[in-house]
Each structure stands twice: as structure tokens, then as C-alpha cells.
PDB file of C-alpha atoms and ligand atoms in Angstrom:
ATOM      1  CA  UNK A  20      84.071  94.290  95.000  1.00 46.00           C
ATOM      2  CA  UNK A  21      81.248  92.970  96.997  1.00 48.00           C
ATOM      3  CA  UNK A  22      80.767  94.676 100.975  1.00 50.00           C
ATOM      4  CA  UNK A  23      79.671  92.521 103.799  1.00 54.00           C
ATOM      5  CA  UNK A  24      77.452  94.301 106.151  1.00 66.00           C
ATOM      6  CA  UNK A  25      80.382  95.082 108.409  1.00 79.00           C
ATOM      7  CA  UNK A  26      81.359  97.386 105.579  1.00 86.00           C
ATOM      8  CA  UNK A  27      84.377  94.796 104.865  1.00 87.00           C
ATOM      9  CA  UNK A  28      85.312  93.969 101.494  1.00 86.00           C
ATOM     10  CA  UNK A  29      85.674  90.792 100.065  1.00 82.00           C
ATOM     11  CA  UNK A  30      89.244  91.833  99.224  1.00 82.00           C
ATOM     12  CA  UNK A  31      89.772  93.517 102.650  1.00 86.00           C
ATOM     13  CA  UNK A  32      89.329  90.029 104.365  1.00 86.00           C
ATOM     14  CA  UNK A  33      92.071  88.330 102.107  1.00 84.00           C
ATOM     15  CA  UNK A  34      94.613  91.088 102.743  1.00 86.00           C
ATOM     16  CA  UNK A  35      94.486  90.578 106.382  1.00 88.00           C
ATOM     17  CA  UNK A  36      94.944  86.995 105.690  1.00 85.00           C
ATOM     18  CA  UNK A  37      97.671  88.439 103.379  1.00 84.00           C
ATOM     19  CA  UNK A  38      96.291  87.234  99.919  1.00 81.00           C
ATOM     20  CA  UNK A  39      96.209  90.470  97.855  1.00 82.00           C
ATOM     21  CA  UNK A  40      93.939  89.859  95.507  1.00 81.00           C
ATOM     22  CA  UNK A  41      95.106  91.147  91.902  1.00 85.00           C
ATOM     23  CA  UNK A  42      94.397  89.847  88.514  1.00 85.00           C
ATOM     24  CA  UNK A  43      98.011  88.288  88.450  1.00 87.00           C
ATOM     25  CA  UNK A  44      97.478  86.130  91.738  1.00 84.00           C
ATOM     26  CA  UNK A  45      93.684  85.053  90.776  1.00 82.00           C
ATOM     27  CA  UNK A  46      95.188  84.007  87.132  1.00 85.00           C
ATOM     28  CA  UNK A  47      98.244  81.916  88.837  1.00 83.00           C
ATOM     29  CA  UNK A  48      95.369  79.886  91.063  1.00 81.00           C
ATOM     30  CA  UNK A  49      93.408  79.083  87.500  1.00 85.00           C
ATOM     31  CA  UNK A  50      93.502  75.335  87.182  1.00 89.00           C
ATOM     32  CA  UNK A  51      94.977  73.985  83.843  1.00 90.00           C
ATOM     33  CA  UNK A  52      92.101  72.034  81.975  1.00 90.00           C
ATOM     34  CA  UNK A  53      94.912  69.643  81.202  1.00 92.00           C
ATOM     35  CA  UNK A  54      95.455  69.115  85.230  1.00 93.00           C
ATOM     36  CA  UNK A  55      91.930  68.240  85.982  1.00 95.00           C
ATOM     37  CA  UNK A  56      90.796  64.704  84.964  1.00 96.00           C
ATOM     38  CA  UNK A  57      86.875  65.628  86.015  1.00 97.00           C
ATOM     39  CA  UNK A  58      84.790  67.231  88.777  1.00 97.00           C
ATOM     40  CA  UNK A  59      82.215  65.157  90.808  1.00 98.00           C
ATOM     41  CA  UNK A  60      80.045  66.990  93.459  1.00 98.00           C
ATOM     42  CA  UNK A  61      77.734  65.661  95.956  1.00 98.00           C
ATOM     43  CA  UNK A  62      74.529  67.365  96.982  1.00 98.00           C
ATOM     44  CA  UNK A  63      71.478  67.433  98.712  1.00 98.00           C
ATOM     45  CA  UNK A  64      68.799  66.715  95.580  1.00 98.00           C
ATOM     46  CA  UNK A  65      66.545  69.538  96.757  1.00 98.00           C
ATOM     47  CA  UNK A  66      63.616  67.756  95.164  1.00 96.00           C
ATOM     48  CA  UNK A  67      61.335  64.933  96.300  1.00 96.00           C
ATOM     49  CA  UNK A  68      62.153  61.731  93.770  1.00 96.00           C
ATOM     50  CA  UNK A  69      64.671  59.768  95.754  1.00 98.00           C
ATOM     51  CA  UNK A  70      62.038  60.316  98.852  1.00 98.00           C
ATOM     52  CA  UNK A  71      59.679  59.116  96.750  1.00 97.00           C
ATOM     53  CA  UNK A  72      61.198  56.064  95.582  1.00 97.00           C
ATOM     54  CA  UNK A  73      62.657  55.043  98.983  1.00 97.00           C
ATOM     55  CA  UNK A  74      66.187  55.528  97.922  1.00 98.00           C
ATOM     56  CA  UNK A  75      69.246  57.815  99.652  1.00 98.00           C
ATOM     57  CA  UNK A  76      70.719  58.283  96.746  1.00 98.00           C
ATOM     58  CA  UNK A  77      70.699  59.010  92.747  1.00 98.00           C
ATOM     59  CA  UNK A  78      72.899  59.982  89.925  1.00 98.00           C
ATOM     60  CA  UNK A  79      72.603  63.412  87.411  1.00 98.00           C
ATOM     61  CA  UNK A  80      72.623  63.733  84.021  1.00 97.00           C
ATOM     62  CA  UNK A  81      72.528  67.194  83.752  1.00 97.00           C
ATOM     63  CA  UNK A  82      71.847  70.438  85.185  1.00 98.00           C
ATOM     64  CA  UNK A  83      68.923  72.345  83.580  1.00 97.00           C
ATOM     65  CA  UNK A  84      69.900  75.884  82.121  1.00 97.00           C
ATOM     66  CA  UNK A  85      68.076  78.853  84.090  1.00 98.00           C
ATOM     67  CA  UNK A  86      66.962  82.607  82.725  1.00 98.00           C
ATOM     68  CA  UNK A  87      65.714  84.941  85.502  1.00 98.00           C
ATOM     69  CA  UNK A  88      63.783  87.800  83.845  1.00 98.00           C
ATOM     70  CA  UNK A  89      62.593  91.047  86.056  1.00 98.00           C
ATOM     71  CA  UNK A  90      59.265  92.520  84.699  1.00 98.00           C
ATOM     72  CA  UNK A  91      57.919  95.726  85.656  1.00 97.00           C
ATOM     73  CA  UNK A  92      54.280  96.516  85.024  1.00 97.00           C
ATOM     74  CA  UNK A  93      53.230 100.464  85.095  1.00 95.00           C
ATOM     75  CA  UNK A  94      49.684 101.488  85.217  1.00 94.00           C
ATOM     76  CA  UNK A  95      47.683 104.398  86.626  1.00 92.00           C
ATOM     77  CA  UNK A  96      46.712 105.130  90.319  1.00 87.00           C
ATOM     78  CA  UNK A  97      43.101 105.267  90.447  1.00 88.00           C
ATOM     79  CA  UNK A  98      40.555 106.368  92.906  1.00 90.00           C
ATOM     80  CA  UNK A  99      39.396 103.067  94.559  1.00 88.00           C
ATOM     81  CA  UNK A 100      35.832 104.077  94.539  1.00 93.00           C
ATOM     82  CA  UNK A 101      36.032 107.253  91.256  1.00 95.00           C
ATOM     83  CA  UNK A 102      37.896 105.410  88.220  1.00 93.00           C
ATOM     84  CA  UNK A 103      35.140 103.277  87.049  1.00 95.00           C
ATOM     85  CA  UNK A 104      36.159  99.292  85.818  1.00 94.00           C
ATOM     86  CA  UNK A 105      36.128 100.264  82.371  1.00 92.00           C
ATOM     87  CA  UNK A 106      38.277 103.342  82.705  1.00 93.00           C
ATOM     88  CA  UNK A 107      41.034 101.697  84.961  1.00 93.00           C
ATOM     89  CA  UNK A 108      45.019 100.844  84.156  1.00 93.00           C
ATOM     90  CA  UNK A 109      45.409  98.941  87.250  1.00 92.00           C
ATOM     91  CA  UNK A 110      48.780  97.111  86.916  1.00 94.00           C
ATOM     92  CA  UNK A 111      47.977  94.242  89.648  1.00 93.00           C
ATOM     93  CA  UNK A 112      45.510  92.813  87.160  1.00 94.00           C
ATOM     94  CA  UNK A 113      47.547  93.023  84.604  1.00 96.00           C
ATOM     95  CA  UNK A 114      50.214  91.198  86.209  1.00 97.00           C
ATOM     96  CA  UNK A 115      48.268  88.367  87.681  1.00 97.00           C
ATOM     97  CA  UNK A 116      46.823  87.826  84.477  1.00 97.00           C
ATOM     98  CA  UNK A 117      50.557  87.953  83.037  1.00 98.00           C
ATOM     99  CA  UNK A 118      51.662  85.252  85.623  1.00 98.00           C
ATOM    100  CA  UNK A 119      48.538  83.061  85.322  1.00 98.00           C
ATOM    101  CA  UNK A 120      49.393  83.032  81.388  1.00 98.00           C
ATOM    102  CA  UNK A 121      53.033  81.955  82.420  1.00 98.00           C
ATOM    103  CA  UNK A 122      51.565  78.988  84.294  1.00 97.00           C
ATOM    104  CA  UNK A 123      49.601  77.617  81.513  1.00 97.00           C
ATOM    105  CA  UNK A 124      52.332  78.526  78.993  1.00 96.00           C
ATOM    106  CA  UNK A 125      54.956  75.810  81.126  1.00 96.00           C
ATOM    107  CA  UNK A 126      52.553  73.646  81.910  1.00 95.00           C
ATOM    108  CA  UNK A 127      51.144  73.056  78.259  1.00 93.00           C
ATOM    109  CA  UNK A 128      53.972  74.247  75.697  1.00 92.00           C
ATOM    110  CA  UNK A 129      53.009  72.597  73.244  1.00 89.00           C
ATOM    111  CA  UNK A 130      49.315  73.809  72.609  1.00 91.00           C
ATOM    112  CA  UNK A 131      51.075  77.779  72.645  1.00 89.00           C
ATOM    113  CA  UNK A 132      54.522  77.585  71.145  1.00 87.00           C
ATOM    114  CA  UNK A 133      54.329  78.280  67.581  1.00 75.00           C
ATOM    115  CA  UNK A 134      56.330  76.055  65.286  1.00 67.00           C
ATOM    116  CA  UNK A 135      58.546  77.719  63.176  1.00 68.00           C
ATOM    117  CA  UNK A 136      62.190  77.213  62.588  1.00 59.00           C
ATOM    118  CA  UNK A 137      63.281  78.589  65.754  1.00 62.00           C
ATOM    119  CA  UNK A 138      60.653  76.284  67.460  1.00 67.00           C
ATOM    120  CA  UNK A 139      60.425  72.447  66.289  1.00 68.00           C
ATOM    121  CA  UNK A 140      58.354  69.476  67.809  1.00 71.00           C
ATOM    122  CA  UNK A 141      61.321  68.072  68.989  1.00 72.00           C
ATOM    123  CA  UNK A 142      62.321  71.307  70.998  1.00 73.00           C
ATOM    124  CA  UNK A 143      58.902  71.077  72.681  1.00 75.00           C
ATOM    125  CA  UNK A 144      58.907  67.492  73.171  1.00 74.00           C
ATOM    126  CA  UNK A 145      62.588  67.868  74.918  1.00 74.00           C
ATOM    127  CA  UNK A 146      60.556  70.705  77.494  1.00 84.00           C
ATOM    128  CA  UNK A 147      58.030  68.102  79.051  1.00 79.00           C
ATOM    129  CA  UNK A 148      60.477  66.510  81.684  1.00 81.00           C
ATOM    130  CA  UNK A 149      61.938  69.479  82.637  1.00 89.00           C
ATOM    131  CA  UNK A 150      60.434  72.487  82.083  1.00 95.00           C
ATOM    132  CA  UNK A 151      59.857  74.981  85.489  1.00 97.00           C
ATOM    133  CA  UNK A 152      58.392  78.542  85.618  1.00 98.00           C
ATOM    134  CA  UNK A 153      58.007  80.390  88.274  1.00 98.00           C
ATOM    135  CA  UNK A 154      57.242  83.314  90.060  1.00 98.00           C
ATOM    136  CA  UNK A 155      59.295  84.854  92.954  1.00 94.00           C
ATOM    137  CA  UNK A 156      59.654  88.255  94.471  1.00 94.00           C
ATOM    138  CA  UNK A 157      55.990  90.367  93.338  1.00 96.00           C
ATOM    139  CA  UNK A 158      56.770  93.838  94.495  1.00 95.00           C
ATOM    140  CA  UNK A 159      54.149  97.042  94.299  1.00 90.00           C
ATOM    141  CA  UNK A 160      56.725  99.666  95.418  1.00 77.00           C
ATOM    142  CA  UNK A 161      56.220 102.672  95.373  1.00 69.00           C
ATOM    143  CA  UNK A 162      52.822 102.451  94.601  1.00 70.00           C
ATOM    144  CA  UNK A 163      49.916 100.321  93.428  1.00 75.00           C
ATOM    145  CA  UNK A 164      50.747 102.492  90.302  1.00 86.00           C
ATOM    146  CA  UNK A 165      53.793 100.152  89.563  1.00 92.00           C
ATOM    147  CA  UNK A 166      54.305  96.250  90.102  1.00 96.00           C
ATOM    148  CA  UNK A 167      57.215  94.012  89.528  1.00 97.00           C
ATOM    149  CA  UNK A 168      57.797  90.237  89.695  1.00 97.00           C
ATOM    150  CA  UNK A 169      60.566  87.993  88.559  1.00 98.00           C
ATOM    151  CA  UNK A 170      60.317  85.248  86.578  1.00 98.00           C
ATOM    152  CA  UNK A 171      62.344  82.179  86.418  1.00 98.00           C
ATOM    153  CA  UNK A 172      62.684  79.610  84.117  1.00 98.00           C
ATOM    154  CA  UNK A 173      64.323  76.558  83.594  1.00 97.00           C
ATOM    155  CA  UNK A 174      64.701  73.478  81.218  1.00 97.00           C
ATOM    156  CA  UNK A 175      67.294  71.272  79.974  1.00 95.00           C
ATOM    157  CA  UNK A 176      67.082  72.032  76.196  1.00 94.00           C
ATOM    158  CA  UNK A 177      68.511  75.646  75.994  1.00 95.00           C
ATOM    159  CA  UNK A 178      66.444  76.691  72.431  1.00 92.00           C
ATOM    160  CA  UNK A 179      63.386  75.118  74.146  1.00 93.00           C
ATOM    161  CA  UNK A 180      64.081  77.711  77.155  1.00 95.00           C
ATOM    162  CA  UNK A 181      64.628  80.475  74.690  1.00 94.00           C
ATOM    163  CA  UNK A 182      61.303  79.709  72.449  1.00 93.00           C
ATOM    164  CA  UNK A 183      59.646  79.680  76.052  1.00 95.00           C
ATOM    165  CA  UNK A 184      61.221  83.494  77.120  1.00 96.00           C
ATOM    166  CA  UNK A 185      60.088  84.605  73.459  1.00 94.00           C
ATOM    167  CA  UNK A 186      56.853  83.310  73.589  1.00 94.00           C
ATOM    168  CA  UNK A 187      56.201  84.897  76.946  1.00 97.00           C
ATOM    169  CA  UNK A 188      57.446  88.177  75.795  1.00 96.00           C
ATOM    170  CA  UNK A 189      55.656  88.624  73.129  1.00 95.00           C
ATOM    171  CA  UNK A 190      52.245  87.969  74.500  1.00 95.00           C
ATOM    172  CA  UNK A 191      53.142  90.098  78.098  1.00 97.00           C
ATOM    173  CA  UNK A 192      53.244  92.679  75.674  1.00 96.00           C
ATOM    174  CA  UNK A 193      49.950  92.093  73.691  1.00 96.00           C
ATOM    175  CA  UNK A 194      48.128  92.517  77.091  1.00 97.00           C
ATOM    176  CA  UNK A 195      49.454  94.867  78.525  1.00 96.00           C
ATOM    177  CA  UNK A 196      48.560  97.131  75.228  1.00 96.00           C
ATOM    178  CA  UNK A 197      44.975  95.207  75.938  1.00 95.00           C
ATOM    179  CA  UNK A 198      44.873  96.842  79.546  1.00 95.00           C
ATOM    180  CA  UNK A 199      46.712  99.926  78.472  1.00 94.00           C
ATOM    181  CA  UNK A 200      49.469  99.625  81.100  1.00 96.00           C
ATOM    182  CA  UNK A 201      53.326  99.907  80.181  1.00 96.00           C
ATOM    183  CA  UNK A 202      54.978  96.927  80.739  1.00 96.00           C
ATOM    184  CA  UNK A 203      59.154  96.232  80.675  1.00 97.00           C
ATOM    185  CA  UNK A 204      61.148  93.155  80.494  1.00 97.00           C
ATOM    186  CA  UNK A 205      64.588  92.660  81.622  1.00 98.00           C
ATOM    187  CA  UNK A 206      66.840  89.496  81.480  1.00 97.00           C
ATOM    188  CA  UNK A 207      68.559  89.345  84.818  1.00 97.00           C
ATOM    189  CA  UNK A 208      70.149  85.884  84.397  1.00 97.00           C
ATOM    190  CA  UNK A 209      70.977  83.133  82.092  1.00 97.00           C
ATOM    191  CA  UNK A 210      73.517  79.954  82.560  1.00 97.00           C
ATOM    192  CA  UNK A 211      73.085  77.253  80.108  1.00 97.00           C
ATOM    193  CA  UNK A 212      72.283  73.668  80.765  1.00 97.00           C
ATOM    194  CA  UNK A 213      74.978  71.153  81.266  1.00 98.00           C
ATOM    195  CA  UNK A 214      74.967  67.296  80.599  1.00 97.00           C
ATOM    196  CA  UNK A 215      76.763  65.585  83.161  1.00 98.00           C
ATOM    197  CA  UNK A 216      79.419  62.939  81.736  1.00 98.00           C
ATOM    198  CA  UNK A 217      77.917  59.882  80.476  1.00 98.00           C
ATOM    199  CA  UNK A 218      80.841  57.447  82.033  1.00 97.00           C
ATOM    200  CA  UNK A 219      80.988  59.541  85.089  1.00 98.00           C
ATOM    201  CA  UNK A 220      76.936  59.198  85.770  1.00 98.00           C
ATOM    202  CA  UNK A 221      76.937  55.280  84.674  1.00 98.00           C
ATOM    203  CA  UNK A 222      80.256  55.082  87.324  1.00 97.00           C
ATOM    204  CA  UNK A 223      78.250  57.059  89.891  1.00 98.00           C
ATOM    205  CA  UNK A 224      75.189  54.951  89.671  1.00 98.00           C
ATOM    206  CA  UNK A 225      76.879  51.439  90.057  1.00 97.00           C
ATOM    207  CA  UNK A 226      78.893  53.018  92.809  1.00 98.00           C
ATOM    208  CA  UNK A 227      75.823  54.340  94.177  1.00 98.00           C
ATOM    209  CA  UNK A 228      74.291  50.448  93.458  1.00 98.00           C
ATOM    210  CA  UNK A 229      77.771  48.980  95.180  1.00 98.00           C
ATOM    211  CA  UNK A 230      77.493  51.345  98.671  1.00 98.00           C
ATOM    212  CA  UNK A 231      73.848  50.360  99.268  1.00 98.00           C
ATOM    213  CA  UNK A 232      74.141  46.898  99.035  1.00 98.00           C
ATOM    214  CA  UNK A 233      77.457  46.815 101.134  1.00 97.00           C
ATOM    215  CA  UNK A 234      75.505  48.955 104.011  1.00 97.00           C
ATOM    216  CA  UNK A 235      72.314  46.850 103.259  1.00 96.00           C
ATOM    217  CA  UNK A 236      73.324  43.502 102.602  1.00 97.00           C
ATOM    218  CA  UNK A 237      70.403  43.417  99.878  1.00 96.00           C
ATOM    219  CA  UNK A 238      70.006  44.443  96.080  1.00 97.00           C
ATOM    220  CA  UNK A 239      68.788  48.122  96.155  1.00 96.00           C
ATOM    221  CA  UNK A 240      66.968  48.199  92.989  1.00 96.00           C
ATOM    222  CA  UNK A 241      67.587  50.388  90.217  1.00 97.00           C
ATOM    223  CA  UNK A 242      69.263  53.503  90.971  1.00 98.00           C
ATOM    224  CA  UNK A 243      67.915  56.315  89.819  1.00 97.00           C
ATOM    225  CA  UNK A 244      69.095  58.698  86.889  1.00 97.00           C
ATOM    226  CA  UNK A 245      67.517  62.269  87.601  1.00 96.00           C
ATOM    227  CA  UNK A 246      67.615  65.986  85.898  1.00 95.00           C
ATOM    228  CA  UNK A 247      68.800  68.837  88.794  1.00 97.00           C
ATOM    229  CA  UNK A 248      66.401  71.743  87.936  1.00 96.00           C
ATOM    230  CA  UNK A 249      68.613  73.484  90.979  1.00 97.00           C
ATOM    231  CA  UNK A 250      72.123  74.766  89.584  1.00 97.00           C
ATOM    232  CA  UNK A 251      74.927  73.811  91.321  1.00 98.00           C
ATOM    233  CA  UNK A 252      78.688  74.581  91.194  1.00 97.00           C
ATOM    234  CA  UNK A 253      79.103  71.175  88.635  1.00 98.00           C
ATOM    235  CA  UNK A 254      77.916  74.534  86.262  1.00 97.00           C
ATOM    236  CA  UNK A 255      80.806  76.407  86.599  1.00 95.00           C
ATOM    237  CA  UNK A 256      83.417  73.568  86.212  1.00 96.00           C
ATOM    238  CA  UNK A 257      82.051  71.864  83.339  1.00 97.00           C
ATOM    239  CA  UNK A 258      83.944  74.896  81.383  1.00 95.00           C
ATOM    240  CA  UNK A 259      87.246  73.408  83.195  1.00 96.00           C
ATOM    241  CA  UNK A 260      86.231  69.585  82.860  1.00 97.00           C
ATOM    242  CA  UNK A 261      83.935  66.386  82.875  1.00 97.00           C
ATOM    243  CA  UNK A 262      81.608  67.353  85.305  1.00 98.00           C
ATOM    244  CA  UNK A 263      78.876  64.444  87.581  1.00 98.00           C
ATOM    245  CA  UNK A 264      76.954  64.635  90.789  1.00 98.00           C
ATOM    246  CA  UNK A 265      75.686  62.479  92.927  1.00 98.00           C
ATOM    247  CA  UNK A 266      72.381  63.322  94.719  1.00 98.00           C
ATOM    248  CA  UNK A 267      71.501  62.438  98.751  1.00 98.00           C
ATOM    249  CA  UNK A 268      67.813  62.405  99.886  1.00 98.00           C
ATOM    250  CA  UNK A 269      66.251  65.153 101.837  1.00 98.00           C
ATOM    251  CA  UNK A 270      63.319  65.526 103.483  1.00 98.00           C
ATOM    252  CA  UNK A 271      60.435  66.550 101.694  1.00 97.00           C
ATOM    253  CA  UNK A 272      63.072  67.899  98.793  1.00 96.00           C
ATOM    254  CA  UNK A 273      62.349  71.074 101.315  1.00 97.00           C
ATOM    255  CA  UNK A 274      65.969  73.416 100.595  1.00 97.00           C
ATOM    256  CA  UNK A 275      66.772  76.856 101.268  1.00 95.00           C
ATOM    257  CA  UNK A 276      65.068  76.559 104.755  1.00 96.00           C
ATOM    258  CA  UNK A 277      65.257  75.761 108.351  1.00 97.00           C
ATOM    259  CA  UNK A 278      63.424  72.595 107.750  1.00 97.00           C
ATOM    260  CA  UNK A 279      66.111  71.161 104.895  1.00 97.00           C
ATOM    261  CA  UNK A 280      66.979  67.656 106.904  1.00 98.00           C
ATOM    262  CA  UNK A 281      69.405  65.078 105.650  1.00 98.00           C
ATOM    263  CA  UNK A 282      69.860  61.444 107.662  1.00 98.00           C
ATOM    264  CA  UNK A 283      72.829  60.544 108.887  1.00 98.00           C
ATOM    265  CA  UNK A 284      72.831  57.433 107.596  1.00 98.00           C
ATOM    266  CA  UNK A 285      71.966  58.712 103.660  1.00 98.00           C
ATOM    267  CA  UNK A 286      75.318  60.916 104.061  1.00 98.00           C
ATOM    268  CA  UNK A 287      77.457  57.747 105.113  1.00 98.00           C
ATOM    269  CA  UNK A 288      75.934  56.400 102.177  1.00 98.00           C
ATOM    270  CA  UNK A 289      76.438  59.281  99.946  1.00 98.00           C
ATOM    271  CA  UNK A 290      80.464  58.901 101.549  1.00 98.00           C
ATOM    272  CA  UNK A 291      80.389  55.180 101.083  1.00 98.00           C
ATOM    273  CA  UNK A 292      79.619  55.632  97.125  1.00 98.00           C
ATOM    274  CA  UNK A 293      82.295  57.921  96.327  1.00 98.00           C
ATOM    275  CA  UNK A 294      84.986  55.505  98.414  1.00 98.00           C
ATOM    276  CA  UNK A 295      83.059  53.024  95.517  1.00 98.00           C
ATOM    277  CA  UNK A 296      83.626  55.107  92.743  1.00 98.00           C
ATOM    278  CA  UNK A 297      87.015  55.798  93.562  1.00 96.00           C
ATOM    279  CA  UNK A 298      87.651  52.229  94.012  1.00 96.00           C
ATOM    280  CA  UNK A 299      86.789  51.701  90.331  1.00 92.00           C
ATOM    281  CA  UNK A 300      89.139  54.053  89.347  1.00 89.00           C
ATOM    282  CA  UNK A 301      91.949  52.552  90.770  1.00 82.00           C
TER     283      UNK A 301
HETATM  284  N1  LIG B  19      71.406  74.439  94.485  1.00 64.61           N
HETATM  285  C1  LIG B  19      70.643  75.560  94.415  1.00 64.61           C
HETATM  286  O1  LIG B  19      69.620  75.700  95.095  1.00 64.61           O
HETATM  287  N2  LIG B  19      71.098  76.519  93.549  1.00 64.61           N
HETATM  288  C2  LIG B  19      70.442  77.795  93.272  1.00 64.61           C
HETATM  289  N3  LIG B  19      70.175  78.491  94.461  1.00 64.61           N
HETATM  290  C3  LIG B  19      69.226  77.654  92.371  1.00 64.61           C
HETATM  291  O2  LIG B  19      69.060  76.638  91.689  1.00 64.61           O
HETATM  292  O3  LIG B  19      68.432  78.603  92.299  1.00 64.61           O
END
């Protein structure tokens, strides 16, 4: 059980709010699948499309699947000024060399994949509109001797994601045997894609279509249909049910930060489509 700073428990907190928290409690909350008739969630898009197209708001089709990987890269400490270039293991190198190949890897799939039959043209082709890598946390603790950096990945075909992790794999560890440094990789992380309901993302988009022209007065266009590369709780309930999302306009698709901004007015519209969508459901 997880410990706020405080040093009090998750399960602390519900007792004095006198939920006791045992297996036989959590199990009687459980939805029945049979109860729920589908799950619909509204978020921020975290990304910069509907900005970009001058529109508050868009509908999902899915939710791309994520791996996290943590890899540690172990060299040598050498003398800054005795080890000479062609004598050094010097992990930083190594790993900016590693990361570097993970950018080219994600941005061009297709020229490094090998096709074989884990790896077909159609799983690369499925990569190009959704396919992210990146780099996070890049640690050298406890010593220039030993770096670390996480990796994440994400796509909406799950083999494609896999043939990416593989591919990546195999050739951190043919240069790090080039550079004579140890290197280690460890999956941290992996959640599968999910493709949003069909009928619930068509509903979502005319209701989406309906709210702006009510506020407006004026045909909004095309609404758009877009792929979340963020996860989102839809994830977890589209083991329980029908999942779909509707996405609101930020600013800049900045998240995660002071500067995340949402208008007003793209909220009441974001409100205003699911009083649509319910509407057609009555
Ligand atoms: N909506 C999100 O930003 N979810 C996660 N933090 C993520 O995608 O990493």
C-alpha cells in the first residue's frame, strides 16, 4: 500500500472515513460488465490538432498502446585528460549514440525494421500515424561510470510497437559491444492500445457537429477524428465496456504544466456535446 508523504497510507485515509479496505469490500464495488452500457470520457487533447484546425473539440478512435523501457549503460571512469580516445568506455557516448539511433529508428521504421514474419509491411505501414519515441529521465548517478535513461514508446498497432522494442534492443546491444560498455534493458511498462467504439466515436462527432452549431449558429466543418498518443482512464474501462472520448482544445497541446490552459467557452462546448449525445440516446 502506497504512503503519502505524511507517512499516511492509502488505506489509513479510508479507515478514518470508515471504508476498510479488504479484498471482500473492493470485489463488492466491481461493476458488473452486464450493468455498464459504455464509458465516455472527456479530456483535454494534450496535443496541438484541434488548435491547429480552429476547432474546440474532436472525437477518438483509439488510445495508442505505451511500453516504458529503463536502460542502464555501464562503462569505465576514465581520467579526463590520461585514458586516451581510443582506450575509453565512456557510457555518455554510448548512450547518446543509443538515443540518437532511437530517433531515426521512429522516425523512419520502415528503412530499419526487418521484414520477417513477426514484422510485415502492413505492421510498418500501420506505425506512420502514430508512432512516438522518446526519451525522458537521463540519469548519470553515481558516477559518469554509469548512465540511465528511459525510453518510451507508443503506437496504435501493438506488434508494430513490439517489432519497434525488438529492433531497438537488439542493436543497443550491438553497440554497446562496439564501445565495450555493458548495457541492460528493462521493461518498466506496457498497456495495450485500445480502439474506441465505432458507434460511440461517429455519436460523439455529430454531437460534437450538433453543440457547435447550436453555440455558433454556423456549420462547423468537419469534426475531427484523432488518435490519443496520451493514455487515459478510457484504458482501464475498455476491459469493463465500450469505451469513447471526446477531446477539448488546449493551448499549445502544452499538458502536465503550469501553462496547460483550456477556454471557458471550449468546456461549455465540450458540456454542450455530451447534453447532444445524450439527447440521441434518448
Ligand atoms: N493523459 C496523460 O497524460 N496520461 C499519461 N500521463 C501519459 O500518457 O503518459
Amino acid at each position: 500500500m502506497c504512503k503519502f508523504f505524511s507517512g499516511v497510507t492509502v488505506q489509513g485515509a479510508l479507515r478514518a472515513s470508515s471504508i476498510e479496505t479488504t479484498e471482500e469490500n473492493l470485489l463488492q464495488l466491481k461493476y458488473e460488465p452486464k450493468s455498464v452500457w459504455g464509458y465516455v470520457e472527456v479530456h483535454i487533447e494534450q496535443g496541438p490538432v484541434l488548435e491547429n484546425v480552429g476547432l474546440p473539440l474532436g472525437s477518438v478512435k483509439g488510445i495508442a498502446g505505451q511500453t516504458r523501457l529503463k536502460v542502464t549503460v555501464k562503462g569505465t571512469q576514465g581520467h579526463a585528460g590520461t585514458v586516451p580516445m581510443n582506450m575509453r568506455q565512456d557510457p555518455m557516448v554510448a548512450a547518446a549514440e543509443l538515443i540518437v539511433f532511437l530517433e531515426s529508428l521512429c522516425k523512419q521504421p520502415d528503412y530499419y525494421l526487418s521484414y520477417d514474419g513477426q514484422c510485415t509491411s502492413s505492421t510498418v505501414e500501420s506505425l506512420a500515424g502514430s508512432l512516438v519515441c522518446t526519451v525522458g529521465e537521463i540519469s548519470t548517478w553515481p558516477s559518469a561510470s554509469n548512465v540511465t535513461f528511459t525510453v518510451d514508446v507508443r503506437a496504435m498497432d501493438d506488434s508494430g510497437r513490439e517489432a519497434i522494442i525488438y529492433e531497438f534492443s537488439n542493436r543497443l546491444y550491438h553497440m554497446c559491444d562496439r564501445r565495450s560498455v555493458f548495457c541492460n534493458v528493462e521493461r518498466k511498462h506496457d498497456a495495450n492500445a485500445v480502439v474506441c467504439d465505432p458507434g460511440l466515436s461517429t455519436q460523439l462527432k455529430s454531437a460534437s457537429y450538433t453543440a457547435l452549431k447550436r453555440i455558433t449558429g454556423e456549420d462547423p466543418g468537419d469534426i475531427p477524428v484523432l488518435m490519443s498518443g496520451a493514455g487515459h482512464d478510457a484504458m482501464a474501462m475498455s476491459h469493463l465496456t465500450k469505451v469513447g472520448m471526446l477531446f477539448v482544445r488546449c493551448r499549445g497541446g502544452i499538458s502536465h504544466s503550469p501553462a496547460e490552459h483550456v477556454l471557458d467557452d471550449d468546456v461549455w462546448a465540450a458540456g454542450m456535446a455530451v447534453l447532444a449525445f445524450f439527447e440521441t440516446l434518448l
